[in-house]
PDB file of C-alpha atoms in Angstrom:
ATOM      1  CA  UNK A   1     132.691 383.025 156.088  1.00 25.00           C
ATOM      2  CA  UNK A   2     131.377 385.831 153.456  1.00 27.00           C
ATOM      3  CA  UNK A   3     128.148 383.570 152.976  1.00 28.00           C
ATOM      4  CA  UNK A   4     124.838 385.416 153.797  1.00 26.00           C
ATOM      5  CA  UNK A   5     123.223 384.048 156.900  1.00 28.00           C
ATOM      6  CA  UNK A   6     119.215 383.679 157.123  1.00 32.00           C
ATOM      7  CA  UNK A   7     118.026 385.847 159.790  1.00 32.00           C
ATOM      8  CA  UNK A   8     114.286 385.225 159.723  1.00 36.00           C
ATOM      9  CA  UNK A   9     111.604 385.116 156.914  1.00 37.00           C
ATOM     10  CA  UNK A  10     112.472 386.799 153.917  1.00 41.00           C
ATOM     11  CA  UNK A  11     116.374 386.970 154.261  1.00 42.00           C
ATOM     12  CA  UNK A  12     117.864 384.298 152.156  1.00 43.00           C
ATOM     13  CA  UNK A  13     121.448 383.899 151.857  1.00 46.00           C
ATOM     14  CA  UNK A  14     123.387 385.229 148.375  1.00 40.00           C
ATOM     15  CA  UNK A  15     124.793 381.764 148.013  1.00 42.00           C
ATOM     16  CA  UNK A  16     121.232 380.099 147.399  1.00 40.00           C
ATOM     17  CA  UNK A  17     119.863 382.985 145.212  1.00 41.00           C
ATOM     18  CA  UNK A  18     120.871 381.124 141.934  1.00 39.00           C
ATOM     19  CA  UNK A  19     119.075 378.090 142.868  1.00 37.00           C
ATOM     20  CA  UNK A  20     116.204 379.964 144.293  1.00 38.00           C
ATOM     21  CA  UNK A  21     115.567 381.663 141.197  1.00 40.00           C
ATOM     22  CA  UNK A  22     115.192 378.619 139.043  1.00 37.00           C
ATOM     23  CA  UNK A  23     112.485 377.296 141.696  1.00 37.00           C
ATOM     24  CA  UNK A  24     110.740 380.927 141.536  1.00 38.00           C
ATOM     25  CA  UNK A  25     110.744 380.542 137.689  1.00 39.00           C
ATOM     26  CA  UNK A  26     108.692 377.523 137.642  1.00 40.00           C
ATOM     27  CA  UNK A  27     106.418 378.758 140.256  1.00 44.00           C
ATOM     28  CA  UNK A  28     105.700 381.945 138.726  1.00 46.00           C
ATOM     29  CA  UNK A  29     105.815 380.928 134.962  1.00 45.00           C
ATOM     30  CA  UNK A  30     108.500 383.641 134.859  1.00 42.00           C
ATOM     31  CA  UNK A  31     110.569 384.240 131.751  1.00 45.00           C
ATOM     32  CA  UNK A  32     113.647 385.796 133.578  1.00 54.00           C
ATOM     33  CA  UNK A  33     115.072 385.895 137.121  1.00 75.00           C
ATOM     34  CA  UNK A  34     117.845 388.518 137.139  1.00 89.00           C
ATOM     35  CA  UNK A  35     119.965 390.364 139.813  1.00 95.00           C
ATOM     36  CA  UNK A  36     120.427 393.870 139.097  1.00 97.00           C
ATOM     37  CA  UNK A  37     123.555 395.326 140.977  1.00 97.00           C
ATOM     38  CA  UNK A  38     124.475 398.807 142.336  1.00 96.00           C
ATOM     39  CA  UNK A  39     121.431 399.337 144.945  1.00 97.00           C
ATOM     40  CA  UNK A  40     119.117 396.873 147.302  1.00 96.00           C
ATOM     41  CA  UNK A  41     115.987 398.816 148.007  1.00 96.00           C
ATOM     42  CA  UNK A  42     114.151 398.632 144.809  1.00 97.00           C
ATOM     43  CA  UNK A  43     110.906 400.670 145.631  1.00 98.00           C
ATOM     44  CA  UNK A  44     109.551 402.004 142.457  1.00 98.00           C
ATOM     45  CA  UNK A  45     110.034 401.596 138.698  1.00 98.00           C
ATOM     46  CA  UNK A  46     108.602 402.350 135.280  1.00 98.00           C
ATOM     47  CA  UNK A  47     109.338 401.120 131.753  1.00 98.00           C
ATOM     48  CA  UNK A  48     111.116 403.762 129.619  1.00 98.00           C
ATOM     49  CA  UNK A  49     110.927 401.773 126.434  1.00 96.00           C
ATOM     50  CA  UNK A  50     111.095 398.207 125.362  1.00 95.00           C
ATOM     51  CA  UNK A  51     114.579 397.510 126.442  1.00 96.00           C
ATOM     52  CA  UNK A  52     115.210 399.878 129.443  1.00 97.00           C
ATOM     53  CA  UNK A  53     113.399 400.888 132.963  1.00 98.00           C
ATOM     54  CA  UNK A  54     114.250 403.602 135.669  1.00 98.00           C
ATOM     55  CA  UNK A  55     114.305 402.487 139.264  1.00 98.00           C
ATOM     56  CA  UNK A  56     114.005 404.496 142.614  1.00 98.00           C
ATOM     57  CA  UNK A  57     115.928 403.373 145.736  1.00 95.00           C
ATOM     58  CA  UNK A  58     114.190 404.570 149.015  1.00 93.00           C
ATOM     59  CA  UNK A  59     117.929 404.651 150.621  1.00 92.00           C
ATOM     60  CA  UNK A  60     118.809 407.453 148.543  1.00 94.00           C
ATOM     61  CA  UNK A  61     118.139 410.378 146.142  1.00 96.00           C
ATOM     62  CA  UNK A  62     119.088 409.023 142.757  1.00 97.00           C
ATOM     63  CA  UNK A  63     117.296 407.294 139.828  1.00 98.00           C
ATOM     64  CA  UNK A  64     118.894 404.532 138.150  1.00 98.00           C
ATOM     65  CA  UNK A  65     118.380 403.385 134.818  1.00 98.00           C
ATOM     66  CA  UNK A  66     118.884 399.783 133.730  1.00 98.00           C
ATOM     67  CA  UNK A  67     118.712 397.870 130.404  1.00 97.00           C
ATOM     68  CA  UNK A  68     116.438 394.759 130.622  1.00 95.00           C
ATOM     69  CA  UNK A  69     118.760 391.723 131.607  1.00 93.00           C
ATOM     70  CA  UNK A  70     121.903 393.804 132.268  1.00 96.00           C
ATOM     71  CA  UNK A  71     123.112 393.763 135.796  1.00 96.00           C
ATOM     72  CA  UNK A  72     124.646 397.180 135.706  1.00 97.00           C
ATOM     73  CA  UNK A  73     122.744 400.491 135.698  1.00 98.00           C
ATOM     74  CA  UNK A  74     123.615 402.242 132.260  1.00 98.00           C
ATOM     75  CA  UNK A  75     122.598 405.761 133.626  1.00 97.00           C
ATOM     76  CA  UNK A  76     122.109 407.689 137.127  1.00 97.00           C
ATOM     77  CA  UNK A  77     120.256 410.940 137.618  1.00 97.00           C
ATOM     78  CA  UNK A  78     121.111 412.233 141.103  1.00 97.00           C
ATOM     79  CA  UNK A  79     118.255 414.114 142.519  1.00 97.00           C
ATOM     80  CA  UNK A  80     119.406 415.547 146.022  1.00 96.00           C
ATOM     81  CA  UNK A  81     120.162 419.068 144.404  1.00 97.00           C
ATOM     82  CA  UNK A  82     116.704 419.128 142.645  1.00 98.00           C
ATOM     83  CA  UNK A  83     114.803 417.818 145.830  1.00 97.00           C
ATOM     84  CA  UNK A  84     116.443 420.297 148.000  1.00 96.00           C
ATOM     85  CA  UNK A  85     118.007 417.744 150.594  1.00 94.00           C
ATOM     86  CA  UNK A  86     120.998 415.414 151.227  1.00 88.00           C
ATOM     87  CA  UNK A  87     118.942 413.310 153.315  1.00 94.00           C
ATOM     88  CA  UNK A  88     117.136 410.412 151.541  1.00 95.00           C
ATOM     89  CA  UNK A  89     113.649 411.331 150.621  1.00 97.00           C
ATOM     90  CA  UNK A  90     112.126 407.570 150.845  1.00 97.00           C
ATOM     91  CA  UNK A  91     111.076 407.478 147.082  1.00 98.00           C
ATOM     92  CA  UNK A  92     108.309 404.920 146.851  1.00 98.00           C
ATOM     93  CA  UNK A  93     105.838 405.123 143.966  1.00 98.00           C
ATOM     94  CA  UNK A  94     106.209 406.234 140.304  1.00 98.00           C
ATOM     95  CA  UNK A  95     103.597 406.410 137.423  1.00 98.00           C
ATOM     96  CA  UNK A  96     104.117 407.016 133.935  1.00 98.00           C
ATOM     97  CA  UNK A  97     101.599 409.476 132.027  1.00 98.00           C
ATOM     98  CA  UNK A  98     102.692 410.023 128.348  1.00 96.00           C
ATOM     99  CA  UNK A  99     106.195 411.117 128.497  1.00 97.00           C
ATOM    100  CA  UNK A 100     106.070 412.217 132.000  1.00 98.00           C
ATOM    101  CA  UNK A 101     106.887 410.101 135.185  1.00 98.00           C
ATOM    102  CA  UNK A 102     105.249 411.047 138.492  1.00 98.00           C
ATOM    103  CA  UNK A 103     107.175 410.308 141.655  1.00 98.00           C
ATOM    104  CA  UNK A 104     106.109 410.403 145.164  1.00 98.00           C
ATOM    105  CA  UNK A 105     107.884 409.837 148.529  1.00 98.00           C
ATOM    106  CA  UNK A 106     106.612 407.981 151.669  1.00 98.00           C
ATOM    107  CA  UNK A 107     105.294 411.122 153.380  1.00 98.00           C
ATOM    108  CA  UNK A 108     106.017 409.456 156.385  1.00 98.00           C
ATOM    109  CA  UNK A 109     107.799 409.960 159.495  1.00 98.00           C
ATOM    110  CA  UNK A 110     111.254 408.091 160.110  1.00 96.00           C
ATOM    111  CA  UNK A 111     111.178 404.662 161.731  1.00 94.00           C
ATOM    112  CA  UNK A 112     111.535 406.304 165.329  1.00 95.00           C
ATOM    113  CA  UNK A 113     108.389 408.767 164.660  1.00 97.00           C
ATOM    114  CA  UNK A 114     110.390 411.617 164.148  1.00 97.00           C
ATOM    115  CA  UNK A 115     109.292 414.355 161.469  1.00 97.00           C
ATOM    116  CA  UNK A 116     111.277 413.909 158.318  1.00 96.00           C
ATOM    117  CA  UNK A 117     110.283 416.888 155.921  1.00 96.00           C
ATOM    118  CA  UNK A 118     112.861 415.465 153.488  1.00 96.00           C
ATOM    119  CA  UNK A 119     110.121 412.751 152.960  1.00 98.00           C
ATOM    120  CA  UNK A 120     107.526 415.284 151.649  1.00 98.00           C
ATOM    121  CA  UNK A 121     108.069 415.390 147.962  1.00 98.00           C
ATOM    122  CA  UNK A 122     105.988 414.739 144.839  1.00 98.00           C
ATOM    123  CA  UNK A 123     107.548 415.699 141.380  1.00 98.00           C
ATOM    124  CA  UNK A 124     107.671 414.685 137.670  1.00 98.00           C
ATOM    125  CA  UNK A 125     110.311 413.999 135.455  1.00 98.00           C
ATOM    126  CA  UNK A 126     110.352 414.163 131.464  1.00 98.00           C
ATOM    127  CA  UNK A 127     111.296 411.358 129.372  1.00 98.00           C
ATOM    128  CA  UNK A 128     113.566 412.038 126.233  1.00 96.00           C
ATOM    129  CA  UNK A 129     113.346 409.201 124.049  1.00 91.00           C
ATOM    130  CA  UNK A 130     115.458 410.415 121.572  1.00 93.00           C
ATOM    131  CA  UNK A 131     118.380 408.701 122.568  1.00 91.00           C
ATOM    132  CA  UNK A 132     119.147 405.238 124.005  1.00 91.00           C
ATOM    133  CA  UNK A 133     119.226 404.662 126.793  1.00 94.00           C
ATOM    134  CA  UNK A 134     116.431 407.260 127.235  1.00 97.00           C
ATOM    135  CA  UNK A 135     117.061 410.232 129.377  1.00 97.00           C
ATOM    136  CA  UNK A 136     115.387 411.842 132.238  1.00 98.00           C
ATOM    137  CA  UNK A 137     115.257 415.404 133.361  1.00 97.00           C
ATOM    138  CA  UNK A 138     113.170 416.758 136.304  1.00 97.00           C
ATOM    139  CA  UNK A 139     110.268 419.258 135.434  1.00 95.00           C
ATOM    140  CA  UNK A 140     108.924 421.948 137.644  1.00 96.00           C
ATOM    141  CA  UNK A 141     109.974 422.327 141.486  1.00 97.00           C
ATOM    142  CA  UNK A 142     109.378 419.392 143.788  1.00 98.00           C
ATOM    143  CA  UNK A 143     106.155 419.882 145.651  1.00 98.00           C
ATOM    144  CA  UNK A 144     106.288 419.660 149.522  1.00 97.00           C
ATOM    145  CA  UNK A 145     102.879 420.533 150.592  1.00 97.00           C
ATOM    146  CA  UNK A 146     100.666 417.526 149.384  1.00 98.00           C
ATOM    147  CA  UNK A 147     100.735 415.927 152.909  1.00 98.00           C
ATOM    148  CA  UNK A 148      98.927 418.770 154.564  1.00 97.00           C
ATOM    149  CA  UNK A 149      96.473 419.005 151.599  1.00 97.00           C
ATOM    150  CA  UNK A 150      95.955 415.113 152.210  1.00 97.00           C
ATOM    151  CA  UNK A 151      95.335 415.488 155.869  1.00 97.00           C
ATOM    152  CA  UNK A 152      92.520 418.215 155.045  1.00 95.00           C
ATOM    153  CA  UNK A 153      90.848 416.362 152.361  1.00 96.00           C
ATOM    154  CA  UNK A 154      87.344 415.435 153.356  1.00 95.00           C
ATOM    155  CA  UNK A 155      87.574 412.164 151.623  1.00 94.00           C
ATOM    156  CA  UNK A 156      90.005 410.670 153.731  1.00 96.00           C
ATOM    157  CA  UNK A 157      88.838 411.991 157.217  1.00 95.00           C
ATOM    158  CA  UNK A 158      87.247 408.583 158.064  1.00 96.00           C
ATOM    159  CA  UNK A 159      90.683 407.068 157.836  1.00 97.00           C
ATOM    160  CA  UNK A 160      92.222 409.215 160.385  1.00 96.00           C
ATOM    161  CA  UNK A 161      95.173 410.363 158.660  1.00 97.00           C
ATOM    162  CA  UNK A 162      95.722 413.478 160.808  1.00 96.00           C
ATOM    163  CA  UNK A 163      96.515 411.043 163.614  1.00 97.00           C
ATOM    164  CA  UNK A 164      98.305 408.632 161.563  1.00 98.00           C
ATOM    165  CA  UNK A 165     100.655 411.259 160.355  1.00 98.00           C
ATOM    166  CA  UNK A 166     101.801 411.545 164.021  1.00 98.00           C
ATOM    167  CA  UNK A 167     102.993 407.984 164.184  1.00 97.00           C
ATOM    168  CA  UNK A 168     105.922 406.047 162.990  1.00 98.00           C
ATOM    169  CA  UNK A 169     105.258 404.548 159.462  1.00 97.00           C
ATOM    170  CA  UNK A 170     105.285 400.995 160.470  1.00 96.00           C
ATOM    171  CA  UNK A 171     103.454 401.429 163.569  1.00 97.00           C
ATOM    172  CA  UNK A 172      99.581 400.273 163.954  1.00 96.00           C
ATOM    173  CA  UNK A 173      97.764 403.209 162.229  1.00 96.00           C
ATOM    174  CA  UNK A 174     100.862 404.904 161.068  1.00 98.00           C
ATOM    175  CA  UNK A 175     100.944 406.914 157.587  1.00 98.00           C
ATOM    176  CA  UNK A 176     103.101 405.259 154.677  1.00 98.00           C
ATOM    177  CA  UNK A 177     102.532 405.621 150.881  1.00 98.00           C
ATOM    178  CA  UNK A 178     104.130 403.221 148.686  1.00 98.00           C
ATOM    179  CA  UNK A 179     102.131 402.752 145.684  1.00 98.00           C
ATOM    180  CA  UNK A 180     101.382 405.363 142.583  1.00 98.00           C
ATOM    181  CA  UNK A 181      99.864 404.341 139.288  1.00 98.00           C
ATOM    182  CA  UNK A 182      98.133 406.269 136.412  1.00 98.00           C
ATOM    183  CA  UNK A 183      94.273 406.024 135.266  1.00 97.00           C
ATOM    184  CA  UNK A 184      93.266 405.726 131.808  1.00 96.00           C
ATOM    185  CA  UNK A 185      92.139 409.729 132.118  1.00 95.00           C
ATOM    186  CA  UNK A 186      95.493 410.711 133.264  1.00 96.00           C
ATOM    187  CA  UNK A 187      94.674 410.878 137.003  1.00 98.00           C
ATOM    188  CA  UNK A 188      96.893 409.043 139.742  1.00 98.00           C
ATOM    189  CA  UNK A 189      95.673 406.428 142.171  1.00 98.00           C
ATOM    190  CA  UNK A 190      97.988 406.743 145.527  1.00 98.00           C
ATOM    191  CA  UNK A 191      98.229 403.549 147.301  1.00 98.00           C
ATOM    192  CA  UNK A 192      98.958 403.501 151.334  1.00 98.00           C
ATOM    193  CA  UNK A 193     100.798 400.979 152.963  1.00 98.00           C
ATOM    194  CA  UNK A 194      99.467 402.167 156.237  1.00 98.00           C
ATOM    195  CA  UNK A 195      97.003 402.782 157.765  1.00 98.00           C
ATOM    196  CA  UNK A 196      94.820 399.745 157.244  1.00 98.00           C
ATOM    197  CA  UNK A 197      91.370 400.489 158.355  1.00 97.00           C
ATOM    198  CA  UNK A 198      88.873 397.452 159.021  1.00 96.00           C
ATOM    199  CA  UNK A 199      91.211 395.071 157.117  1.00 97.00           C
ATOM    200  CA  UNK A 200      91.230 397.311 154.066  1.00 98.00           C
ATOM    201  CA  UNK A 201      94.154 399.320 152.496  1.00 98.00           C
ATOM    202  CA  UNK A 202      93.617 402.978 151.512  1.00 98.00           C
ATOM    203  CA  UNK A 203      93.720 403.761 147.576  1.00 98.00           C
ATOM    204  CA  UNK A 204      92.866 407.511 146.950  1.00 98.00           C
ATOM    205  CA  UNK A 205      92.569 409.266 143.346  1.00 98.00           C
ATOM    206  CA  UNK A 206      94.618 412.442 142.812  1.00 98.00           C
ATOM    207  CA  UNK A 207      92.568 414.066 140.202  1.00 98.00           C
ATOM    208  CA  UNK A 208      94.789 416.907 138.833  1.00 98.00           C
ATOM    209  CA  UNK A 209      98.621 415.546 139.285  1.00 98.00           C
ATOM    210  CA  UNK A 210      99.993 418.089 136.671  1.00 98.00           C
ATOM    211  CA  UNK A 211      98.446 421.049 138.302  1.00 98.00           C
ATOM    212  CA  UNK A 212      99.681 420.104 141.701  1.00 98.00           C
ATOM    213  CA  UNK A 213     103.181 419.965 140.320  1.00 97.00           C
ATOM    214  CA  UNK A 214     102.753 423.458 138.995  1.00 97.00           C
ATOM    215  CA  UNK A 215     101.783 424.634 142.444  1.00 96.00           C
ATOM    216  CA  UNK A 216      98.004 424.317 142.446  1.00 97.00           C
ATOM    217  CA  UNK A 217      95.767 422.782 145.165  1.00 97.00           C
ATOM    218  CA  UNK A 218      95.438 418.801 144.992  1.00 98.00           C
ATOM    219  CA  UNK A 219      91.961 417.706 143.966  1.00 98.00           C
ATOM    220  CA  UNK A 220      90.958 414.128 145.620  1.00 98.00           C
ATOM    221  CA  UNK A 221      88.539 411.653 144.580  1.00 97.00           C
ATOM    222  CA  UNK A 222      86.800 409.346 146.953  1.00 96.00           C
ATOM    223  CA  UNK A 223      88.622 407.178 149.411  1.00 97.00           C
ATOM    224  CA  UNK A 224      88.710 403.337 148.250  1.00 98.00           C
ATOM    225  CA  UNK A 225      89.314 400.499 150.789  1.00 98.00           C
ATOM    226  CA  UNK A 226      90.681 397.364 149.451  1.00 98.00           C
ATOM    227  CA  UNK A 227      90.432 394.237 150.900  1.00 98.00           C
ATOM    228  CA  UNK A 228      94.120 392.729 150.662  1.00 98.00           C
ATOM    229  CA  UNK A 229      93.758 390.515 153.598  1.00 96.00           C
ATOM    230  CA  UNK A 230      94.756 392.960 155.967  1.00 97.00           C
ATOM    231  CA  UNK A 231      97.630 393.964 154.214  1.00 98.00           C
ATOM    232  CA  UNK A 232      98.523 397.380 152.698  1.00 98.00           C
ATOM    233  CA  UNK A 233      99.551 398.422 149.094  1.00 98.00           C
ATOM    234  CA  UNK A 234     103.155 398.136 148.362  1.00 98.00           C
ATOM    235  CA  UNK A 235     102.933 398.795 144.538  1.00 98.00           C
ATOM    236  CA  UNK A 236     100.218 399.413 142.209  1.00 98.00           C
ATOM    237  CA  UNK A 237     100.242 399.330 138.309  1.00 98.00           C
ATOM    238  CA  UNK A 238      97.683 399.772 135.751  1.00 97.00           C
ATOM    239  CA  UNK A 239      97.216 396.690 133.343  1.00 95.00           C
ATOM    240  CA  UNK A 240      94.826 397.098 130.280  1.00 92.00           C
ATOM    241  CA  UNK A 241      91.459 398.293 132.195  1.00 93.00           C
ATOM    242  CA  UNK A 242      92.082 397.202 135.744  1.00 97.00           C
ATOM    243  CA  UNK A 243      95.284 397.221 138.044  1.00 98.00           C
ATOM    244  CA  UNK A 244      98.087 394.780 139.660  1.00 98.00           C
ATOM    245  CA  UNK A 245      98.276 395.404 143.358  1.00 98.00           C
ATOM    246  CA  UNK A 246     101.151 394.158 145.306  1.00 98.00           C
ATOM    247  CA  UNK A 247      99.854 393.572 148.927  1.00 98.00           C
ATOM    248  CA  UNK A 248     102.197 393.516 151.985  1.00 97.00           C
ATOM    249  CA  UNK A 249     102.454 393.824 155.616  1.00 97.00           C
ATOM    250  CA  UNK A 250     102.305 397.114 157.156  1.00 97.00           C
ATOM    251  CA  UNK A 251     105.192 396.778 159.242  1.00 94.00           C
ATOM    252  CA  UNK A 252     108.495 394.716 158.493  1.00 88.00           C
ATOM    253  CA  UNK A 253     107.348 390.889 159.171  1.00 89.00           C
ATOM    254  CA  UNK A 254     104.502 389.261 156.835  1.00 92.00           C
ATOM    255  CA  UNK A 255     103.738 387.726 153.638  1.00 93.00           C
ATOM    256  CA  UNK A 256     103.131 389.571 150.378  1.00 95.00           C
ATOM    257  CA  UNK A 257     100.249 388.671 147.536  1.00 95.00           C
ATOM    258  CA  UNK A 258      99.785 390.034 144.144  1.00 96.00           C
ATOM    259  CA  UNK A 259      96.077 390.741 143.391  1.00 97.00           C
ATOM    260  CA  UNK A 260      93.921 392.040 140.411  1.00 97.00           C
ATOM    261  CA  UNK A 261      91.450 394.953 140.808  1.00 98.00           C
ATOM    262  CA  UNK A 262      89.096 396.174 138.168  1.00 98.00           C
ATOM    263  CA  UNK A 263      89.718 399.733 139.495  1.00 97.00           C
ATOM    264  CA  UNK A 264      86.045 400.085 140.507  1.00 97.00           C
ATOM    265  CA  UNK A 265      85.318 400.803 144.253  1.00 96.00           C
ATOM    266  CA  UNK A 266      82.690 398.250 144.382  1.00 96.00           C
ATOM    267  CA  UNK A 267      84.565 395.375 143.164  1.00 98.00           C
ATOM    268  CA  UNK A 268      86.924 393.335 145.458  1.00 97.00           C
ATOM    269  CA  UNK A 269      90.434 392.569 144.567  1.00 98.00           C
ATOM    270  CA  UNK A 270      91.126 389.101 143.519  1.00 97.00           C
ATOM    271  CA  UNK A 271      94.295 387.256 144.358  1.00 96.00           C
ATOM    272  CA  UNK A 272      96.486 385.993 141.583  1.00 93.00           C
ATOM    273  CA  UNK A 273      96.359 382.065 142.091  1.00 86.00           C
ATOM    274  CA  UNK A 274      99.296 379.904 142.142  1.00 75.00           C
ATOM    275  CA  UNK A 275     101.838 382.725 142.508  1.00 77.00           C
ATOM    276  CA  UNK A 276     104.471 381.920 144.914  1.00 79.00           C
ATOM    277  CA  UNK A 277     106.586 384.958 145.703  1.00 86.00           C
ATOM    278  CA  UNK A 278     109.015 382.667 147.681  1.00 85.00           C
ATOM    279  CA  UNK A 279     111.197 385.005 149.835  1.00 87.00           C
ATOM    280  CA  UNK A 280     110.898 388.103 147.358  1.00 91.00           C
ATOM    281  CA  UNK A 281     109.538 391.328 149.034  1.00 94.00           C
ATOM    282  CA  UNK A 282     108.095 393.066 145.974  1.00 96.00           C
ATOM    283  CA  UNK A 283     107.729 397.018 146.409  1.00 97.00           C
ATOM    284  CA  UNK A 284     107.812 397.767 142.621  1.00 98.00           C
ATOM    285  CA  UNK A 285     106.354 396.585 139.316  1.00 97.00           C
ATOM    286  CA  UNK A 286     105.589 397.673 135.953  1.00 98.00           C
ATOM    287  CA  UNK A 287     104.269 396.397 132.673  1.00 97.00           C
ATOM    288  CA  UNK A 288     106.760 396.007 129.684  1.00 96.00           C
ATOM    289  CA  UNK A 289     105.336 397.716 126.573  1.00 92.00           C
ATOM    290  CA  UNK A 290     103.810 395.509 123.790  1.00 87.00           C
ATOM    291  CA  UNK A 291     104.520 392.257 125.470  1.00 91.00           C
ATOM    292  CA  UNK A 292     102.423 392.599 128.523  1.00 90.00           C
ATOM    293  CA  UNK A 293     105.003 391.045 130.735  1.00 93.00           C
ATOM    294  CA  UNK A 294     104.996 392.175 134.428  1.00 95.00           C
ATOM    295  CA  UNK A 295     108.581 392.739 136.077  1.00 96.00           C
ATOM    296  CA  UNK A 296     108.593 392.458 139.923  1.00 96.00           C
ATOM    297  CA  UNK A 297     111.397 394.019 141.775  1.00 97.00           C
ATOM    298  CA  UNK A 298     112.160 392.962 145.168  1.00 96.00           C
ATOM    299  CA  UNK A 299     113.532 395.242 148.212  1.00 96.00           C
ATOM    300  CA  UNK A 300     116.251 393.308 149.178  1.00 95.00           C
ATOM    301  CA  UNK A 301     117.852 395.855 151.604  1.00 94.00           C
ATOM    302  CA  UNK A 302     117.379 393.453 154.480  1.00 91.00           C
ATOM    303  CA  UNK A 303     119.448 390.532 153.257  1.00 87.00           C
ATOM    304  CA  UNK A 304     122.493 390.239 155.394  1.00 87.00           C
ATOM    305  CA  UNK A 305     126.199 389.165 154.860  1.00 80.00           C
ATOM    306  CA  UNK A 306     127.980 388.662 157.891  1.00 85.00           C
ATOM    307  CA  UNK A 307     125.430 390.377 159.902  1.00 90.00           C
ATOM    308  CA  UNK A 308     125.633 393.459 157.827  1.00 93.00           C
ATOM    309  CA  UNK A 309     122.316 394.326 155.699  1.00 94.00           C
ATOM    310  CA  UNK A 310     122.612 394.686 152.000  1.00 94.00           C
ATOM    311  CA  UNK A 311     121.567 398.389 152.235  1.00 93.00           C
ATOM    312  CA  UNK A 312     124.681 399.121 154.407  1.00 93.00           C
ATOM    313  CA  UNK A 313     127.225 397.500 152.225  1.00 94.00           C
ATOM    314  CA  UNK A 314     129.363 399.236 149.572  1.00 93.00           C
ATOM    315  CA  UNK A 315     127.500 399.765 146.319  1.00 92.00           C
ATOM    316  CA  UNK A 316     129.432 397.338 144.342  1.00 92.00           C
ATOM    317  CA  UNK A 317     128.083 394.225 146.631  1.00 93.00           C
ATOM    318  CA  UNK A 318     124.311 395.515 146.504  1.00 96.00           C
ATOM    319  CA  UNK A 319     121.691 393.899 144.474  1.00 96.00           C
ATOM    320  CA  UNK A 320     118.184 393.402 144.187  1.00 96.00           C
ATOM    321  CA  UNK A 321     116.122 390.474 142.634  1.00 95.00           C
ATOM    322  CA  UNK A 322     113.663 390.963 139.938  1.00 95.00           C
ATOM    323  CA  UNK A 323     111.120 388.507 138.065  1.00 93.00           C
ATOM    324  CA  UNK A 324     109.404 388.964 134.746  1.00 90.00           C
ATOM    325  CA  UNK A 325     106.158 386.799 134.191  1.00 88.00           C
ATOM    326  CA  UNK A 326     102.986 386.761 132.337  1.00 86.00           C
ATOM    327  CA  UNK A 327      99.948 387.413 134.826  1.00 80.00           C
TER     328      UNK A 327
END
């Protein structure tokens, strides 16, 4: 009786994952379907070189480096001391600009709607690619004041973020950041899972990320509303001159989809056709350099074994699913 039970949509049994992986591979034109172990809640990821990628887990304050196709992490970077908290910072988005990776937390309250200052973090790590695997080190102090600057920005006042910040992240009209992507000129795009306004998800440019990391005031671009079928942004990644956007429900239940977007405010995102995500709950994606393959990572923290969620099990029994495909 050590088999996983299926408790609702998006929660398959581990017993069926291998068989399901073959089906997903055909549906997604995938080149690899892999289980990576030691964590469940893959929430943000970036390619470090042609073989390694780094992943954040929104249930702890560590970054893990994996070699492509190898189930176990090859390196771990604990961040609790650097972030100044033992409580989870709910890391949700990452974007690489040169040899820097910017990381952003959800900037949300907890599920009960209580203030969690631990989740107000924006910071950068530097990549040392002279070793294999590449190494990461935090650079400058983690910033904790981005939320207040967001709430005061004129661009987002029509979105009611000040009111949204008072609500639980998955409540209707709550505030929850989950996406981060670079632009061609070194800015960042912040993608919001919540709120969704008039059926559209919020994307906002942060024009001066490195200045923010060094303590300067944030400068924001205009707010952009993306029509993702009433869903929010769960991940966003630059691909060539445009972007791939993972859309998902603002709360726990609902379906996911992958969209292409030009990056222009006037252009509507287009759903990637014939892309069956099955039971995946993707919350991170990145593009492998040179090959153009996209790696999609699933947040599998809700998968249950004998009534125990993956994220509540010992680390040795935790895993998340990942798929490579050509968009």
